[in-house]
mmCIF file of C-alpha atoms in Angstrom:
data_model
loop_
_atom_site.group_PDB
_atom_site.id
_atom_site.type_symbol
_atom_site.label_atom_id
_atom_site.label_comp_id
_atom_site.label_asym_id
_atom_site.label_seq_id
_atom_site.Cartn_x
_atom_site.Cartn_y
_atom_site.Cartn_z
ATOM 1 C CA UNK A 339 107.527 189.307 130.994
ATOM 2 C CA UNK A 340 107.863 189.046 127.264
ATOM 3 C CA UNK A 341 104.932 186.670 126.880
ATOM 4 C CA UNK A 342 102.041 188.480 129.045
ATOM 5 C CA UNK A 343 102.777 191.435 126.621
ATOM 6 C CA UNK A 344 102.173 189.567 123.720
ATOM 7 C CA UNK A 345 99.189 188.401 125.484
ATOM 8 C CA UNK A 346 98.250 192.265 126.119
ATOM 9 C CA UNK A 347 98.190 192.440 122.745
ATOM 10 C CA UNK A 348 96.193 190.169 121.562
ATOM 11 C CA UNK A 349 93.172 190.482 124.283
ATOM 12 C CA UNK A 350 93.413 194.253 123.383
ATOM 13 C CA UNK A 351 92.961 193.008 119.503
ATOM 14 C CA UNK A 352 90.303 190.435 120.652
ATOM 15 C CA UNK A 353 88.356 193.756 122.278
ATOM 16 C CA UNK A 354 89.122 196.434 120.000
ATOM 17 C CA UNK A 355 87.383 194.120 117.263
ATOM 18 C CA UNK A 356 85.015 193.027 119.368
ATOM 19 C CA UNK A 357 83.839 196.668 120.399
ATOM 20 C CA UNK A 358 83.857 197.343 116.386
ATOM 21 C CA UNK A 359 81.146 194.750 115.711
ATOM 22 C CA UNK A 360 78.929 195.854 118.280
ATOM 23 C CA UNK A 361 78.985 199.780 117.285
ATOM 24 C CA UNK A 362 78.215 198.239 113.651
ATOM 25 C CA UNK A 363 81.509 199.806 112.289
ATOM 26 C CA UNK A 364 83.162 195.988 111.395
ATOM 27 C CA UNK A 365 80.359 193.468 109.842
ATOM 28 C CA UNK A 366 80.220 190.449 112.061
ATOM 29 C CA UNK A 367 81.452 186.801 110.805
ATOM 30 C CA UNK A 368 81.531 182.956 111.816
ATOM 31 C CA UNK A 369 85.242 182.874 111.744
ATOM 32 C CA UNK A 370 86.064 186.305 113.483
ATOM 33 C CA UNK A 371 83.414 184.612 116.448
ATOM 34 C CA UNK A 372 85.031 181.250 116.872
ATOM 35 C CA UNK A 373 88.906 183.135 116.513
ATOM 36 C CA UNK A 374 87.546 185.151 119.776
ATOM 37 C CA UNK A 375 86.134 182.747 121.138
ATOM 38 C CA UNK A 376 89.348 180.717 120.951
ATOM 39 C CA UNK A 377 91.457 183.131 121.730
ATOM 40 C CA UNK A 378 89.217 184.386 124.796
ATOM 41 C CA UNK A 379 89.956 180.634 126.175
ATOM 42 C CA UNK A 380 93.215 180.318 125.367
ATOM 43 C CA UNK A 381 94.212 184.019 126.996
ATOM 44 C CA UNK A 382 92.707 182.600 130.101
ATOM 45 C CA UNK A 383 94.129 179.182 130.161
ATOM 46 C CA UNK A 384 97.526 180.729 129.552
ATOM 47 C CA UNK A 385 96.649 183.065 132.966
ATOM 48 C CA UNK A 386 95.433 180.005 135.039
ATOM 49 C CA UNK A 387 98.451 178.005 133.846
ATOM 50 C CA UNK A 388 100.777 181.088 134.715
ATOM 51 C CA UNK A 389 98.771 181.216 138.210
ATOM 52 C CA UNK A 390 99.666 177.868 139.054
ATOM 53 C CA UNK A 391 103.179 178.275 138.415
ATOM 54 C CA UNK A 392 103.682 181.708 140.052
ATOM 55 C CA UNK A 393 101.818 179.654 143.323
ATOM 56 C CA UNK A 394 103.873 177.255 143.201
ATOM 57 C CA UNK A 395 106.913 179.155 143.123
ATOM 58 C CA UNK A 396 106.010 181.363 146.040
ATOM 59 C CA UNK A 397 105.116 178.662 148.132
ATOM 60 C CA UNK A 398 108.994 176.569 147.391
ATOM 61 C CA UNK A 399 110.234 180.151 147.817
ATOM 62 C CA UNK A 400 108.476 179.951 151.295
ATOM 63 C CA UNK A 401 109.640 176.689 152.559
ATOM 64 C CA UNK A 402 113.402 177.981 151.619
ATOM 65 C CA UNK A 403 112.941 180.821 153.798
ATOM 66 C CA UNK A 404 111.554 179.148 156.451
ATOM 67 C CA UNK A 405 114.076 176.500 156.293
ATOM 68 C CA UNK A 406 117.234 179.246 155.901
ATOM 69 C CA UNK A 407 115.648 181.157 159.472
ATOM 70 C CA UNK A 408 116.079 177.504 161.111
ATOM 71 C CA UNK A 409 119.347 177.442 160.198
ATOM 72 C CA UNK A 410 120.067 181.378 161.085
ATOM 73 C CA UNK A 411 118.733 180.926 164.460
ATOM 74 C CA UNK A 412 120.364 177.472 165.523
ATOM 75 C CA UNK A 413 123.627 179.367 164.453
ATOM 76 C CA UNK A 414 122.884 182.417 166.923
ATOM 77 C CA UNK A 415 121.726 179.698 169.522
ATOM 78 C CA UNK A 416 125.156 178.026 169.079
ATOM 79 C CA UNK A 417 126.867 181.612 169.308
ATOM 80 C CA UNK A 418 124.897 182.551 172.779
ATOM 81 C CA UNK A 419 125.785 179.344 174.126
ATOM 82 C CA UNK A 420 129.196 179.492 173.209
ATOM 83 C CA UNK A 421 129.891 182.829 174.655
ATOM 84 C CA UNK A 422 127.269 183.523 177.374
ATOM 85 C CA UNK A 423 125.912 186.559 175.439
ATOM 86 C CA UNK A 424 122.150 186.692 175.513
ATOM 87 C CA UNK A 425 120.535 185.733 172.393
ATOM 88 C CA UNK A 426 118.087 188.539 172.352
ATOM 89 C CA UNK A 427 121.508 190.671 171.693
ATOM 90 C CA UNK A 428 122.328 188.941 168.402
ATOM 91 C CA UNK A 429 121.092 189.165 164.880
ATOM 92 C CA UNK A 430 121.542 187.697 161.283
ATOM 93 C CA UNK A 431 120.935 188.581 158.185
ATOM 94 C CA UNK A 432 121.325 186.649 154.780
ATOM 95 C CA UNK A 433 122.103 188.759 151.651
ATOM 96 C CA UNK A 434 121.902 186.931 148.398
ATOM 97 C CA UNK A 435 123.440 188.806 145.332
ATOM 98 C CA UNK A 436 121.074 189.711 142.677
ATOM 99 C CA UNK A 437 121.859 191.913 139.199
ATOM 100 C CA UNK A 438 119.664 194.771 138.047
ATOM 101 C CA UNK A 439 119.117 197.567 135.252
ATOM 102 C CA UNK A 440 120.285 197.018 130.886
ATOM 103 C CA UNK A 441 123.816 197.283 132.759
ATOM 104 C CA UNK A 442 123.184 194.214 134.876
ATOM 105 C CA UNK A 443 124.116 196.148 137.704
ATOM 106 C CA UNK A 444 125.132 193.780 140.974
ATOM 107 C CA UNK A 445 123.903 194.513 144.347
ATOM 108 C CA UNK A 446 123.171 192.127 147.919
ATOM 109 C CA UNK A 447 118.859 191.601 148.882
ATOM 110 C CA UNK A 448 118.424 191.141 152.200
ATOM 111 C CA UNK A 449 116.204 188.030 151.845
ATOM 112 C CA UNK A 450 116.235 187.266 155.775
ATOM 113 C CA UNK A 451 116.972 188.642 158.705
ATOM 114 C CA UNK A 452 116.570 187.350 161.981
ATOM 115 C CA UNK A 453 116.784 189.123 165.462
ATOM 116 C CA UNK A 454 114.462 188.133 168.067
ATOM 117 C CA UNK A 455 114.959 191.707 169.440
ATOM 118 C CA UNK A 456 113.174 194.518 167.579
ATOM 119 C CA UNK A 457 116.076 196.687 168.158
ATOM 120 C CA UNK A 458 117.844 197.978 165.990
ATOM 121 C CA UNK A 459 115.884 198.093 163.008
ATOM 122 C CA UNK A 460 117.354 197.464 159.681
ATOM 123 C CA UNK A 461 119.153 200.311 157.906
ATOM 124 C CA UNK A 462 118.276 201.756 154.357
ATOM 125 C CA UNK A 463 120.967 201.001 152.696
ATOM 126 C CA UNK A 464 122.060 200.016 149.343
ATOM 127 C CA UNK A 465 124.761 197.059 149.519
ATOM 128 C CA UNK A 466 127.009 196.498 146.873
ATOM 129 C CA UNK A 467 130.393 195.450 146.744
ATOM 130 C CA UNK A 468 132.813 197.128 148.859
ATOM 131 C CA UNK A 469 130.440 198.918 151.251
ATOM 132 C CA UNK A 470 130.193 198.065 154.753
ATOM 133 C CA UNK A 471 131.285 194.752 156.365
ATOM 134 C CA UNK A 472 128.944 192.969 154.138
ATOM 135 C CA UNK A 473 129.744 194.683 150.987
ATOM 136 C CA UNK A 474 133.751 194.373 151.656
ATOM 137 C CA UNK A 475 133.001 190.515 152.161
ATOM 138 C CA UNK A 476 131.252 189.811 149.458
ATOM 139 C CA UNK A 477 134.269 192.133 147.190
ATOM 140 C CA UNK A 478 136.848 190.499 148.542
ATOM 141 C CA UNK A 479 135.442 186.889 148.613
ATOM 142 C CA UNK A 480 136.592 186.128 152.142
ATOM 143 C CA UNK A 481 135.478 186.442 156.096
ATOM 144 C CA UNK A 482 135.248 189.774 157.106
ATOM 145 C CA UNK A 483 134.904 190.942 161.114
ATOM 146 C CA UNK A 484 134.935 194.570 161.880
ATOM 147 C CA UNK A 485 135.022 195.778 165.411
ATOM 148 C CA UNK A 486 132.804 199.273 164.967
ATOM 149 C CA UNK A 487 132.330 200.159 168.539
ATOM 150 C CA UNK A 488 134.802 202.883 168.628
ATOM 151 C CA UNK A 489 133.633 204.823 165.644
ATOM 152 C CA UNK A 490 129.988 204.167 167.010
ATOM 153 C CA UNK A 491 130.768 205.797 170.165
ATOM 154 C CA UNK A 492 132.914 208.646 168.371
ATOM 155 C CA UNK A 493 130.382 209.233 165.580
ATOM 156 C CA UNK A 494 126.784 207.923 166.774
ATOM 157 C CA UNK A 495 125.068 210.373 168.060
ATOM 158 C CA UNK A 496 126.471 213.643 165.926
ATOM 159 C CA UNK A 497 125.161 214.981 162.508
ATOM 160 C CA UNK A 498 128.370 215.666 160.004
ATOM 161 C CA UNK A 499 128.049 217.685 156.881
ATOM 162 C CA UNK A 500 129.543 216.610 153.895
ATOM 163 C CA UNK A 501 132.557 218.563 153.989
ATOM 164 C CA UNK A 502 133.074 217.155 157.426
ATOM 165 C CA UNK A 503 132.247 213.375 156.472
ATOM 166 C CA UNK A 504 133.795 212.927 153.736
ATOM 167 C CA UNK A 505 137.165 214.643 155.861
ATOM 168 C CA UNK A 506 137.030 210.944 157.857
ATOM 169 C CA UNK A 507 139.220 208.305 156.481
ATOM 170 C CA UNK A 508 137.970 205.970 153.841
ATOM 171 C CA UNK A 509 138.089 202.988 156.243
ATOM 172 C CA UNK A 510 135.945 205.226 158.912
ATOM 173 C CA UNK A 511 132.887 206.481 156.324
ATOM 174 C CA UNK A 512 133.098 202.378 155.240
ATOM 175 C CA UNK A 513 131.999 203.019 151.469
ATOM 176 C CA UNK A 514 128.734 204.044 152.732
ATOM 177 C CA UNK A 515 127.051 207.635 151.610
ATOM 178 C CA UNK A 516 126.601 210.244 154.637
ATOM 179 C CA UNK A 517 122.577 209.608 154.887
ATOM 180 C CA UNK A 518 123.642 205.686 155.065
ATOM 181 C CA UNK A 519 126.807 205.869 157.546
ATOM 182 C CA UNK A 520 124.106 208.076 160.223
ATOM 183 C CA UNK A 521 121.030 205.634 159.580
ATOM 184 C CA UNK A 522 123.758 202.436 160.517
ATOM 185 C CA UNK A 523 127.018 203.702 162.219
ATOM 186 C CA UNK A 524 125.596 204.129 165.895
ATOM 187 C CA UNK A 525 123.773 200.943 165.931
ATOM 188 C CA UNK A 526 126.588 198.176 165.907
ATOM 189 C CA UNK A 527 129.534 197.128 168.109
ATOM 190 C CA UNK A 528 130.547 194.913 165.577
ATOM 191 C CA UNK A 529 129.635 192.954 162.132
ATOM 192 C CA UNK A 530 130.892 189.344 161.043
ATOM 193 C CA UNK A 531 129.958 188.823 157.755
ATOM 194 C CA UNK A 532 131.334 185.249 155.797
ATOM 195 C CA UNK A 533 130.355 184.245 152.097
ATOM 196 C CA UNK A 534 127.632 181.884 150.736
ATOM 197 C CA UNK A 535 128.793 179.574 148.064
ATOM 198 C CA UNK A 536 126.717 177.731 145.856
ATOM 199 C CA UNK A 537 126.793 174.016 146.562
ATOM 200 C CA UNK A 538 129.153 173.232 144.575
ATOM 201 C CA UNK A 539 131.175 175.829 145.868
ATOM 202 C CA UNK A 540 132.310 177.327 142.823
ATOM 203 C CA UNK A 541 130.633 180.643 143.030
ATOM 204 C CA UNK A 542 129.662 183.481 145.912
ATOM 205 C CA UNK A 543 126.237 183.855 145.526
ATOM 206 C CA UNK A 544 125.603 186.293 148.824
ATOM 207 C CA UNK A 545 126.443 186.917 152.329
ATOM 208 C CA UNK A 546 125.698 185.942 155.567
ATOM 209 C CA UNK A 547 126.235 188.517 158.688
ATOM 210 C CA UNK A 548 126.097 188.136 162.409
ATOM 211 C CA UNK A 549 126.112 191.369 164.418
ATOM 212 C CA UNK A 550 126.281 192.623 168.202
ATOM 213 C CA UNK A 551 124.457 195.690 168.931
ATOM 214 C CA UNK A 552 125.786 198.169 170.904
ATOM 215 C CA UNK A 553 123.652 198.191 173.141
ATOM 216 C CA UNK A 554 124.776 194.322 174.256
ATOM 217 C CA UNK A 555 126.473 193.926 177.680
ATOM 218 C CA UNK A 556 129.168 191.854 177.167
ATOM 219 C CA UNK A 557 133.146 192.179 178.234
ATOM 220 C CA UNK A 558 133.655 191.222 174.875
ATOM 221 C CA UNK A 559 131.748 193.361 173.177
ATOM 222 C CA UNK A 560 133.306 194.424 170.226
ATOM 223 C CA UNK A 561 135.479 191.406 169.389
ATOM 224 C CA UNK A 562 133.475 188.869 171.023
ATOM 225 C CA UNK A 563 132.462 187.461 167.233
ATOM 226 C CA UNK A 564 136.102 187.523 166.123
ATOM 227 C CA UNK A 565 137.497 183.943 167.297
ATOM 228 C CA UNK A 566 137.847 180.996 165.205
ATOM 229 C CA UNK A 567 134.882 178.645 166.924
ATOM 230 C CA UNK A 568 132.884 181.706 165.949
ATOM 231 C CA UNK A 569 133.854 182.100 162.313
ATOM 232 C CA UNK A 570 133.390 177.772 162.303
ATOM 233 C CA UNK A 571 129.760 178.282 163.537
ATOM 234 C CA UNK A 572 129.280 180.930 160.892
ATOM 235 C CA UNK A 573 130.677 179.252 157.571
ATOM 236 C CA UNK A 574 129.104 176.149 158.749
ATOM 237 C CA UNK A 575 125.733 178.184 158.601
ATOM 238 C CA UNK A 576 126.747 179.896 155.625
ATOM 239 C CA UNK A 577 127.477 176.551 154.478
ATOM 240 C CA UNK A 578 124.152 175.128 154.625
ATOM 241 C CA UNK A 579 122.591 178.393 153.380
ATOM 242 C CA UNK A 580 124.008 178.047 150.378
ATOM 243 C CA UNK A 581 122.402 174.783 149.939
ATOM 244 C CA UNK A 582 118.901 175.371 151.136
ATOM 245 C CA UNK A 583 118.670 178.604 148.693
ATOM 246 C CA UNK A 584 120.506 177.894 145.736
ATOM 247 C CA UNK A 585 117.709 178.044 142.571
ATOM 248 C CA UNK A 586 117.145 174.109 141.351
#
């Protein structure tokens, strides 16, 4: 931040003088004491101010997450009832969008994900509009459901090379490069991924995604998170999401 470097600055003036006086290359004086003196307080009043505030923006940024995995897991508990499939088999994850870089580049931060399971692990992957369930949600600004069990089964377990990969249709590879598609493709049956508004529902401001692994026994695998009282219990969590994380 702009401020601790100015602050930088002036402890490292504070010093640099300071070190002067006592190898006898600046001559001491009142006023040069009292200004380090006073700035030597107010450099660590400034800190302990800036302390507080960090604290105390950790901790609110703690009680939203807690408060958003509440809502994530009585929306899986609602799914498993629903539809008999065990909750162990079902995961969420909340993606809020965030910019980076001079260019302000945008991109999704997984900021929660919940799966009482610790299988599968989450995938290295770089989400940004258009890429993946999530990604093609969040470009297109509406419910997305992808049924990936037959390109999992197909594509899972073998190792293309480029040529080879980038041969497979554009809907197939799914936006994602060749190291991402193997680290995610064999993992899934299938994603459902809906938007989080702001409150006031004016603006996107990430995504929320409910997937079925494919290891999940289920005769619906595959499509079982692609009927309306589904995408209901999922915009209803996104819903209140959007309203426990939205920045006051």
């Amino acid at each position: 931040m702009i401020w601790r470097i100015f602050l930088a600055i002036l402890a490292f003036g504070v010093i640099a003088q300071q070190a002067l006086v006592t190898w006898g290359s600046l001559d001491p004086s009142p006023s040069f004491q009292g200004w380090a003196l006073f700035i030597g307080g107010l450099l660590v009043l400034i800190e302990s101010i800036a302390a507080l505030f960090t604290s105390a923006n950790a901790a609110a940024e703690q009680v939203r997450l807690k408060s958003a995995e509440k809502v994530v897991l009585a929306s899986l508990k609602t799914i498993s009832d629903s539809t008999g499939i065990d909750l162990l088999c079902l995961g969420g994850s909340v993606f809020l969008a965030k910019k980076t870089g001079l260019r302000q580049r945008e991109f999704l931060h997984r900021e929660l994900r919940y799966r009482l399971s610790d299988v599968p692990q989450p995938s290295d992957v770089e989400w940004v509009k258009g890429k993946g369930v999530v990604g093609s949600a969040w470009k297109d600004k509406h419910t997305v459901h992808k049924d990936l069990s037959a390109i999992a089964d197909r594509y899972g377990a073998s190792e293309l090379n480029e040529a080879s990969f980038l041969r497979l249709r554009a809907d197939t590879r799914g936006g994602f490069t060749r190291e991402e598609f193997h680290s995610i493709i064999g993992k899934y049956a299938e994603v459902l991924a809906v938007l989080i508004w702001n409150s006031a529902q004016t603006s996107v401001i990430g995504v929320y995604a409910i997937d079925v692994p494919m290891t999940a026994v289920h005769e619906k695998s595959g499509t079982l998170l692609n009927e309306h009282p589904i995408h209901e219990i999922a915009s209803s969590c996104a819903s209140l999401l959007g309203d426990v994380l939205q920045k006051k």
